[in-house]
Amino acid sequence: MSKKKLNIGLVGCGFMGRTHSNAYLKVNKFFDLEYQPVMRCLCDLNEEKGKAFAENWGWETMETDWRKLLERDDIDVIDIVTPNNTHRDIVVAAAEAGKIVLCEKPMAINAQQGQEMVDAIEKAGVPNMVWYNYRRVPAITLAKQLIDEGRIGKVFHYRAKYLQDWTISPDLPQGGDALWRLDAKVAGSGVTGDLLAHSIDTAIWLIGGMDKVTAMTETFIKEREHQVTGEKQAVTIDDACAFLARFKNGALATFESTRYARGRKNHNTFEVNGEHGSIAFDLEDAHQLQYYDNRLDSHVHGWQTILVTDFEHPYMDKWWVPGCAIGYEHTFINALSDFLTGLESGEPVRPNFRDALETQCICDAVLKSAKTEAWESVGV
C-alpha cells in the first residue's frame, strides 16, 4: 500500500538534528504506519555546515532562513532543534502558517514564552509535540504501565537524579554553536531546563501534577571565556540544582541535577515508592527496570530485575528478538511512530505543547524558589 507523504522541514543541524534525522530515516522500516516522512528540507544559518549535514543525512534541499521554509507549500511539518531562545518565534510563526509543529525540549526560555507558544498552537489547531523522548524508553513506559495498573498502590515518594560531569573544567568556554547551553541568554537556564526538565516531565507523566517546590541552585565557576568573543563573562546558568516538591496527590519528591558529578555521564534515575511496592530506573541501564512487590510471600521478598526486551514490553515487538536491547536513538524513533500514529487516528500524542508548558512552569517555580529561598506554588 502507498503511504501518505509527510514533508518535513528540520530547523537546526546540531546533535539533536542527528537524532531526529535518524528517526525520519528509520521509522517506516520498523513501524507499520500510514504516513511516511519525507526529508524535504534542512534549514540552518550556517550554509556550509547545513549543506554537509543535508548531504550526509539525505535532506533533499536546504534553506538558511526558517521564514522561507514556512513559505514553502511543499513543507507540512516544522521540526525545531535550535537553541532555546529561538523556539518561540519559530513555533508561533509555524503555527500561524498552519504547519504541524514539533519542537525539542525545553519548549522555551520561560513559561511566559511557553504560554505564547501554546496560545498560537491551540488557536491554529495544528498537531504538535514536544520531544521529551525519555517517555519512549520501553522500561519507563513499562513503569507507567505498572503504576497505572495499581501494582505499587498509592504513591508516597518520588526521587530523581540527573547527573553529568562534562562542565567541571574551568577552561571550558561558554557560548557558540557547541556550548550555547552554558550561555543563559541562549539557554534560559542551566541544568534546570536542560536536565531537570526531562526529570520533571517523566515525574508528572508517572505521578501527576506538582503543587509547590522549594529549591537551591549553585554556579560553581563564576566566569568563563565566551567562545565567540574571547572575553571573560559572568556565568549566569545554574551548574547544579536540588529541589523538594509536593505532588497534587500528596506524594513527596526530591530532585537533584548537576554537571559536576565526576564519573556520571548521563545518570538519569528515578525511584517510586508506593504502599504495595517500588519501581526504580537508571538510564545508564536503560533496558532494565527494578521492581519490588511487597504483596509476595515474605520469604521471596526482594528487588526483581525486569529485562525489558520481550515482545510483551512496550515497543519491543517492533525491534529485535527478546534479550537484545535497544538504545538512545530508538527513543526518538518510538516517539515519532507515536506521533504519526496519532495523526492517523486523530488522537493527539503526548506530550504536546500544553504538557510541556506544565514542565516549564515547574522549572520557573524552581528557579524562583532558588532566589527567594521559599516555597513557591506551581502556576500552570
Short mmCIF file of C-alpha atoms in Angstrom, two decimals:
data_model
loop_
_atom_site.label_atom_id
_atom_site.label_comp_id
_atom_site.label_asym_id
_atom_site.label_seq_id
_atom_site.Cartn_x
_atom_site.Cartn_y
_atom_site.Cartn_z
CA MET A 1 0.00 0.00 0.00
CA SER A 2 1.21 3.51 -0.82
CA LYS A 3 1.98 5.76 2.13
CA LYS A 4 0.77 9.28 2.78
CA LYS A 5 3.80 11.54 2.33
CA LEU A 6 4.54 14.00 5.13
CA ASN A 7 7.10 16.60 4.09
CA ILE A 8 9.46 17.55 6.91
CA GLY A 9 11.36 20.81 7.36
CA LEU A 10 14.03 20.49 10.04
CA VAL A 11 15.34 23.72 11.57
CA GLY A 12 18.81 23.16 13.02
CA CYS A 13 21.51 20.57 12.42
CA GLY A 14 23.32 20.06 15.70
CA PHE A 15 23.31 16.99 17.93
CA MET A 16 19.51 16.81 18.16
CA GLY A 17 19.25 17.29 14.41
CA ARG A 18 21.10 14.00 14.05
CA THR A 19 18.72 12.13 16.36
CA HIS A 20 15.66 13.46 14.55
CA SER A 21 17.11 12.81 11.10
CA ASN A 22 17.84 9.23 12.10
CA ALA A 23 14.25 8.83 13.30
CA TYR A 24 12.83 10.09 10.00
CA LEU A 25 15.06 7.66 8.10
CA LYS A 26 14.21 4.61 10.21
CA VAL A 27 10.62 4.90 11.46
CA ASN A 28 8.92 3.26 8.48
CA LYS A 29 11.47 0.45 8.45
CA PHE A 30 10.26 -0.83 11.82
CA PHE A 31 6.71 0.50 12.32
CA ASP A 32 3.72 -0.16 10.07
CA LEU A 33 2.42 3.36 9.57
CA GLU A 34 0.05 5.17 7.25
CA TYR A 35 2.37 8.18 7.00
CA GLN A 36 5.88 8.29 5.59
CA PRO A 37 8.12 11.24 6.49
CA VAL A 38 9.91 12.83 3.52
CA MET A 39 13.12 14.65 4.44
CA ARG A 40 12.30 17.62 2.24
CA CYS A 41 14.36 20.50 3.63
CA LEU A 42 17.08 21.20 6.18
CA CYS A 43 17.39 24.78 7.45
CA ASP A 44 20.47 26.19 9.19
CA LEU A 45 22.08 29.63 9.37
CA ASN A 46 25.47 28.14 8.52
CA GLU A 47 25.16 27.25 4.84
CA GLU A 48 28.38 25.25 4.61
CA LYS A 49 27.57 23.22 7.72
CA GLY A 50 23.96 22.77 6.63
CA LYS A 51 24.84 21.51 3.16
CA ALA A 52 27.23 18.94 4.58
CA PHE A 53 24.63 17.79 7.08
CA ALA A 54 21.90 17.61 4.43
CA GLU A 55 24.08 15.57 2.11
CA ASN A 56 25.10 13.16 4.86
CA TRP A 57 21.59 12.53 6.18
CA GLY A 58 19.64 12.72 2.92
CA TRP A 59 17.78 16.03 3.19
CA GLU A 60 16.66 16.96 -0.32
CA THR A 61 17.03 20.76 -0.16
CA MET A 62 18.40 23.44 2.12
CA GLU A 63 17.44 26.92 3.34
CA THR A 64 19.34 29.36 5.54
CA ASP A 65 16.25 31.32 6.68
CA TRP A 66 13.49 29.50 8.54
CA ARG A 67 10.98 32.13 7.39
CA LYS A 68 11.45 30.95 3.81
CA LEU A 69 10.84 27.42 5.00
CA LEU A 70 7.42 28.46 6.33
CA GLU A 71 6.51 29.98 2.96
CA ARG A 72 7.05 26.72 1.11
CA ASP A 73 3.95 24.78 0.06
CA ASP A 74 5.93 21.55 -0.01
CA ILE A 75 6.53 21.58 3.76
CA ASP A 76 3.95 20.03 6.12
CA VAL A 77 5.92 19.78 9.35
CA ILE A 78 8.31 22.21 11.03
CA ASP A 79 10.63 20.39 13.43
CA ILE A 80 12.69 22.72 15.63
CA VAL A 81 16.05 21.62 17.06
CA THR A 82 17.63 25.05 17.50
CA PRO A 83 18.80 26.71 20.76
CA ASN A 84 16.09 27.52 23.28
CA ASN A 85 15.96 31.28 22.71
CA THR A 86 14.78 30.76 19.12
CA HIS A 87 11.89 28.38 19.83
CA ARG A 88 9.12 30.88 20.50
CA ASP A 89 9.43 32.89 17.29
CA ILE A 90 9.67 29.82 15.06
CA VAL A 91 6.83 27.96 16.79
CA VAL A 92 4.43 30.91 16.73
CA ALA A 93 5.15 31.66 13.06
CA ALA A 94 4.91 27.99 12.09
CA ALA A 95 1.54 27.61 13.82
CA GLU A 96 0.23 30.77 12.15
CA ALA A 97 1.37 29.31 8.81
CA GLY A 98 -0.73 26.21 9.51
CA LYS A 99 2.22 23.84 9.78
CA ILE A 100 2.40 20.81 12.05
CA VAL A 101 4.84 21.80 14.81
CA LEU A 102 7.40 19.62 16.58
CA CYS A 103 9.94 21.10 18.98
CA GLU A 104 12.83 19.95 21.12
CA LYS A 105 12.76 20.46 24.87
CA PRO A 106 12.71 22.64 26.85
CA MET A 107 9.97 24.37 24.90
CA ALA A 108 11.10 27.91 25.72
CA ILE A 109 13.26 30.23 27.81
CA ASN A 110 10.47 30.64 30.37
CA ALA A 111 6.78 29.99 30.98
CA GLN A 112 5.70 33.35 29.56
CA GLN A 113 7.17 32.41 26.20
CA GLY A 114 5.72 28.92 26.59
CA GLN A 115 2.23 30.32 27.09
CA GLU A 116 2.54 32.40 23.91
CA MET A 117 3.51 29.25 22.04
CA VAL A 118 0.60 27.25 23.46
CA ASP A 119 -1.81 30.05 22.58
CA ALA A 120 -0.57 30.11 18.96
CA ILE A 121 -0.65 26.33 18.64
CA GLU A 122 -4.14 25.97 20.06
CA LYS A 123 -5.53 28.92 18.08
CA ALA A 124 -4.22 27.35 14.88
CA GLY A 125 -5.39 23.88 15.90
CA VAL A 126 -2.34 22.21 14.40
CA PRO A 127 -0.97 18.82 15.52
CA ASN A 128 2.02 19.27 17.78
CA MET A 129 4.52 17.51 20.03
CA VAL A 130 7.49 18.35 22.24
CA TRP A 131 10.27 15.75 22.07
CA TYR A 132 10.52 14.54 25.67
CA ASN A 133 11.96 11.31 24.32
CA TYR A 134 12.54 9.54 27.64
CA ARG A 135 8.84 8.77 27.84
CA ARG A 136 9.60 6.38 24.97
CA VAL A 137 12.27 4.37 26.78
CA PRO A 138 10.49 0.99 26.95
CA ALA A 139 11.42 0.49 30.63
CA ILE A 140 10.00 3.92 31.57
CA THR A 141 6.84 3.23 29.58
CA LEU A 142 6.59 -0.09 31.43
CA ALA A 143 6.95 1.75 34.75
CA LYS A 144 4.00 3.94 33.73
CA GLN A 145 2.01 0.79 32.91
CA LEU A 146 2.78 -0.84 36.28
CA ILE A 147 1.82 2.32 38.18
CA ASP A 148 -1.42 2.71 36.21
CA GLU A 149 -2.25 -0.95 36.89
CA GLY A 150 -2.06 -0.23 40.62
CA ARG A 151 0.82 -2.61 41.20
CA ILE A 152 2.59 -0.34 43.70
CA GLY A 153 -0.61 1.21 45.07
CA LYS A 154 -0.77 4.73 46.44
CA VAL A 155 2.47 6.60 45.77
CA PHE A 156 4.26 8.12 48.76
CA HIS A 157 7.70 9.10 47.45
CA TYR A 158 9.38 10.02 44.18
CA ARG A 159 13.11 10.73 43.94
CA ALA A 160 15.01 11.64 40.80
CA LYS A 161 18.61 12.40 39.88
CA TYR A 162 20.13 13.59 36.62
CA LEU A 163 23.90 13.76 36.89
CA GLN A 164 26.65 14.57 34.37
CA ASP A 165 30.27 15.75 34.66
CA TRP A 166 31.18 17.49 31.42
CA THR A 167 31.40 21.13 32.59
CA ILE A 168 33.80 20.72 35.54
CA SER A 169 36.85 22.19 33.80
CA PRO A 170 37.21 25.96 34.35
CA ASP A 171 38.84 26.16 30.91
CA LEU A 172 35.63 25.14 29.15
CA PRO A 173 34.27 28.24 27.35
CA GLN A 174 30.63 29.25 27.09
CA GLY A 175 28.54 30.18 24.07
CA GLY A 176 28.82 29.48 20.38
CA ASP A 177 27.39 26.61 18.37
CA ALA A 178 28.56 23.81 20.66
CA LEU A 179 28.37 25.37 24.12
CA TRP A 180 25.25 27.54 23.98
CA ARG A 181 23.84 25.52 26.91
CA LEU A 182 26.29 27.38 29.16
CA ASP A 183 25.03 30.79 28.00
CA ALA A 184 21.93 31.86 29.94
CA LYS A 185 20.86 34.34 27.25
CA VAL A 186 20.52 31.44 24.81
CA ALA A 187 19.61 28.51 27.08
CA GLY A 188 17.50 30.33 29.66
CA SER A 189 18.88 28.23 32.50
CA GLY A 190 21.45 25.54 33.13
CA VAL A 191 20.75 22.07 34.46
CA THR A 192 17.19 23.03 35.43
CA GLY A 193 16.00 23.50 31.86
CA ASP A 194 18.43 21.11 30.20
CA LEU A 195 18.36 18.10 32.52
CA LEU A 196 15.71 18.52 35.21
CA ALA A 197 13.11 19.36 32.57
CA HIS A 198 13.44 15.71 31.49
CA SER A 199 13.14 14.52 35.10
CA ILE A 200 10.10 16.73 35.71
CA ASP A 201 8.32 15.64 32.54
CA THR A 202 8.86 11.98 33.47
CA ALA A 203 7.64 12.59 37.03
CA ILE A 204 4.40 14.36 36.13
CA TRP A 205 3.70 11.72 33.48
CA LEU A 206 4.14 8.92 36.00
CA ILE A 207 2.69 10.52 39.15
CA GLY A 208 0.66 13.63 38.22
CA GLY A 209 0.93 17.38 38.64
CA MET A 210 3.02 19.24 41.22
CA ASP A 211 1.65 21.71 43.75
CA LYS A 212 4.71 23.57 45.07
CA VAL A 213 8.51 23.42 45.20
CA THR A 214 11.45 24.73 47.19
CA ALA A 215 14.89 24.78 45.61
CA MET A 216 18.55 25.72 45.75
CA THR A 217 20.97 26.23 42.88
CA GLU A 218 24.70 26.88 42.58
CA THR A 219 27.07 28.20 39.94
CA PHE A 220 30.49 26.79 40.79
CA ILE A 221 32.58 28.57 38.16
CA LYS A 222 31.62 32.24 38.16
CA GLU A 223 33.36 33.37 34.94
CA ARG A 224 34.16 31.69 31.65
CA GLU A 225 35.64 32.88 28.39
CA HIS A 226 32.99 33.30 25.70
CA GLN A 227 33.76 31.08 22.73
CA VAL A 228 32.76 33.71 20.16
CA THR A 229 34.13 36.97 21.63
CA GLY A 230 37.03 35.54 23.61
CA GLU A 231 36.09 37.80 26.54
CA LYS A 232 35.64 36.70 30.14
CA GLN A 233 31.98 36.84 31.05
CA ALA A 234 29.93 36.07 34.14
CA VAL A 235 28.33 32.63 34.14
CA THR A 236 24.65 33.01 34.99
CA ILE A 237 23.34 29.49 34.44
CA ASP A 238 22.83 27.03 37.28
CA ASP A 239 25.55 24.35 37.37
CA ALA A 240 23.63 22.38 39.98
CA CYS A 241 20.07 22.32 41.29
CA ALA A 242 18.25 20.43 44.01
CA PHE A 243 14.62 20.82 44.97
CA LEU A 244 11.83 19.36 47.04
CA ALA A 245 8.31 19.06 45.66
CA ARG A 246 4.82 18.15 46.73
CA PHE A 247 2.63 16.47 44.13
CA LYS A 248 -1.04 17.37 43.99
CA ASN A 249 -1.90 13.83 45.10
CA GLY A 250 0.12 14.29 48.31
CA ALA A 251 3.28 12.40 47.31
CA LEU A 252 6.64 13.91 48.28
CA ALA A 253 9.58 14.24 45.90
CA THR A 254 13.26 15.12 45.73
CA PHE A 255 15.08 16.13 42.53
CA GLU A 256 18.81 16.64 42.05
CA SER A 257 20.80 17.59 38.98
CA THR A 258 24.38 18.66 38.32
CA ARG A 259 27.06 18.66 35.65
CA TYR A 260 29.74 18.38 38.36
CA ALA A 261 29.33 14.72 39.35
CA ARG A 262 32.64 13.07 38.45
CA GLY A 263 32.13 9.74 36.73
CA ARG A 264 28.46 10.34 35.87
CA LYS A 265 27.93 10.74 32.12
CA ASN A 266 24.15 10.61 31.75
CA HIS A 267 22.91 9.29 35.09
CA ASN A 268 19.15 9.84 34.77
CA THR A 269 17.37 7.90 37.51
CA PHE A 270 14.11 7.75 39.42
CA GLU A 271 12.58 5.65 42.18
CA VAL A 272 8.90 5.47 43.10
CA ASN A 273 7.78 4.12 46.49
CA GLY A 274 4.16 3.07 46.98
CA GLU A 275 2.05 1.23 49.54
CA HIS A 276 2.45 -2.16 47.78
CA GLY A 277 5.87 -1.84 46.17
CA SER A 278 8.51 0.23 44.46
CA ILE A 279 9.97 0.86 40.99
CA ALA A 280 13.47 2.10 40.13
CA PHE A 281 15.14 3.04 36.83
CA ASP A 282 18.58 4.17 35.65
CA LEU A 283 19.09 5.38 32.08
CA GLU A 284 22.63 4.02 32.10
CA ASP A 285 21.00 0.56 32.32
CA ALA A 286 18.08 1.57 30.14
CA HIS A 287 16.99 -1.96 29.22
CA GLN A 288 16.25 -2.82 32.87
CA LEU A 289 13.52 -1.89 35.33
CA GLN A 290 13.81 -2.68 39.03
CA TYR A 291 10.54 -3.75 40.70
CA TYR A 292 9.70 -4.69 44.30
CA ASP A 293 6.35 -6.30 45.19
CA ASN A 294 5.63 -6.41 48.91
CA ARG A 295 2.47 -8.49 48.36
CA LEU A 296 4.52 -11.59 47.58
CA ASP A 297 5.13 -14.07 50.38
CA SER A 298 7.75 -12.70 52.77
CA HIS A 299 10.25 -15.49 52.09
CA VAL A 300 10.54 -14.34 48.44
CA HIS A 301 10.67 -10.58 49.08
CA GLY A 302 13.37 -8.78 47.10
CA TRP A 303 14.02 -6.49 44.19
CA GLN A 304 13.25 -8.04 40.79
CA THR A 305 15.19 -7.03 37.68
CA ILE A 306 12.90 -6.96 34.65
CA LEU A 307 14.84 -7.28 31.40
CA VAL A 308 12.69 -5.06 29.17
CA THR A 309 13.33 -6.74 25.83
CA ASP A 310 10.38 -9.13 25.42
CA PHE A 311 7.65 -8.69 22.82
CA GLU A 312 5.15 -8.08 25.64
CA HIS A 313 7.05 -4.95 26.69
CA PRO A 314 6.30 -1.50 25.22
CA TYR A 315 7.65 -1.00 21.67
CA MET A 316 9.84 -4.12 21.78
CA ASP A 317 7.75 -6.18 19.37
CA LYS A 318 8.87 -3.71 16.68
CA TRP A 319 12.59 -4.22 17.26
CA TRP A 320 14.76 -7.29 17.76
CA VAL A 321 14.33 -10.67 19.44
CA PRO A 322 13.99 -10.99 23.26
CA GLY A 323 17.26 -10.35 25.03
CA CYS A 324 18.50 -7.76 22.50
CA ALA A 325 18.46 -4.25 23.92
CA ILE A 326 17.74 -1.01 22.06
CA GLY A 327 19.43 2.34 22.67
CA TYR A 328 19.08 6.11 22.96
CA GLU A 329 18.39 6.71 19.27
CA HIS A 330 15.44 4.31 19.33
CA THR A 331 13.53 6.52 21.78
CA PHE A 332 13.21 9.18 19.07
CA ILE A 333 12.02 6.61 16.55
CA ASN A 334 9.45 5.36 19.07
CA ALA A 335 8.31 8.94 19.71
CA LEU A 336 7.98 9.70 16.01
CA SER A 337 6.00 6.49 15.49
CA ASP A 338 3.60 7.51 18.25
CA PHE A 339 3.18 10.95 16.69
CA LEU A 340 2.47 9.55 13.23
CA THR A 341 0.04 7.01 14.70
CA GLY A 342 -1.74 9.93 16.37
CA LEU A 343 -2.08 11.67 13.02
CA GLU A 344 -3.70 8.51 11.64
CA SER A 345 -6.17 8.10 14.50
CA GLY A 346 -6.82 11.75 15.28
CA GLU A 347 -5.78 11.11 18.89
CA PRO A 348 -3.27 13.83 19.89
CA VAL A 349 0.05 12.43 21.08
CA ARG A 350 1.56 13.42 24.41
CA PRO A 351 3.47 15.37 25.49
CA ASN A 352 2.03 18.25 23.48
CA PHE A 353 2.86 21.92 23.96
CA ARG A 354 0.40 22.30 26.83
CA ASP A 355 2.03 19.38 28.64
CA ALA A 356 5.44 20.96 28.05
CA LEU A 357 4.13 24.25 29.47
CA GLU A 358 3.41 22.47 32.76
CA THR A 359 7.03 21.35 32.91
CA GLN A 360 8.19 24.89 32.04
CA CYS A 361 6.07 26.35 34.84
CA ILE A 362 7.67 23.95 37.32
CA CYS A 363 11.15 24.93 36.08
CA ASP A 364 10.28 28.59 36.53
CA ALA A 365 9.00 27.94 40.07
CA VAL A 366 12.21 26.06 40.90
CA LEU A 367 14.43 28.91 39.69
CA LYS A 368 12.29 31.48 41.50
CA SER A 369 12.45 29.49 44.73
CA ALA A 370 16.23 29.29 44.50
CA LYS A 371 16.26 33.11 44.57
CA THR A 372 13.56 33.67 47.21
CA GLU A 373 14.66 30.71 49.38
CA ALA A 374 10.97 29.98 49.94
CA TRP A 375 8.31 27.52 48.83
CA GLU A 376 6.82 28.58 45.52
CA SER A 377 3.50 27.46 44.07
CA VAL A 378 3.48 26.00 40.59
CA GLY A 379 1.28 28.05 38.32
CA VAL A 380 0.01 26.26 35.21
#
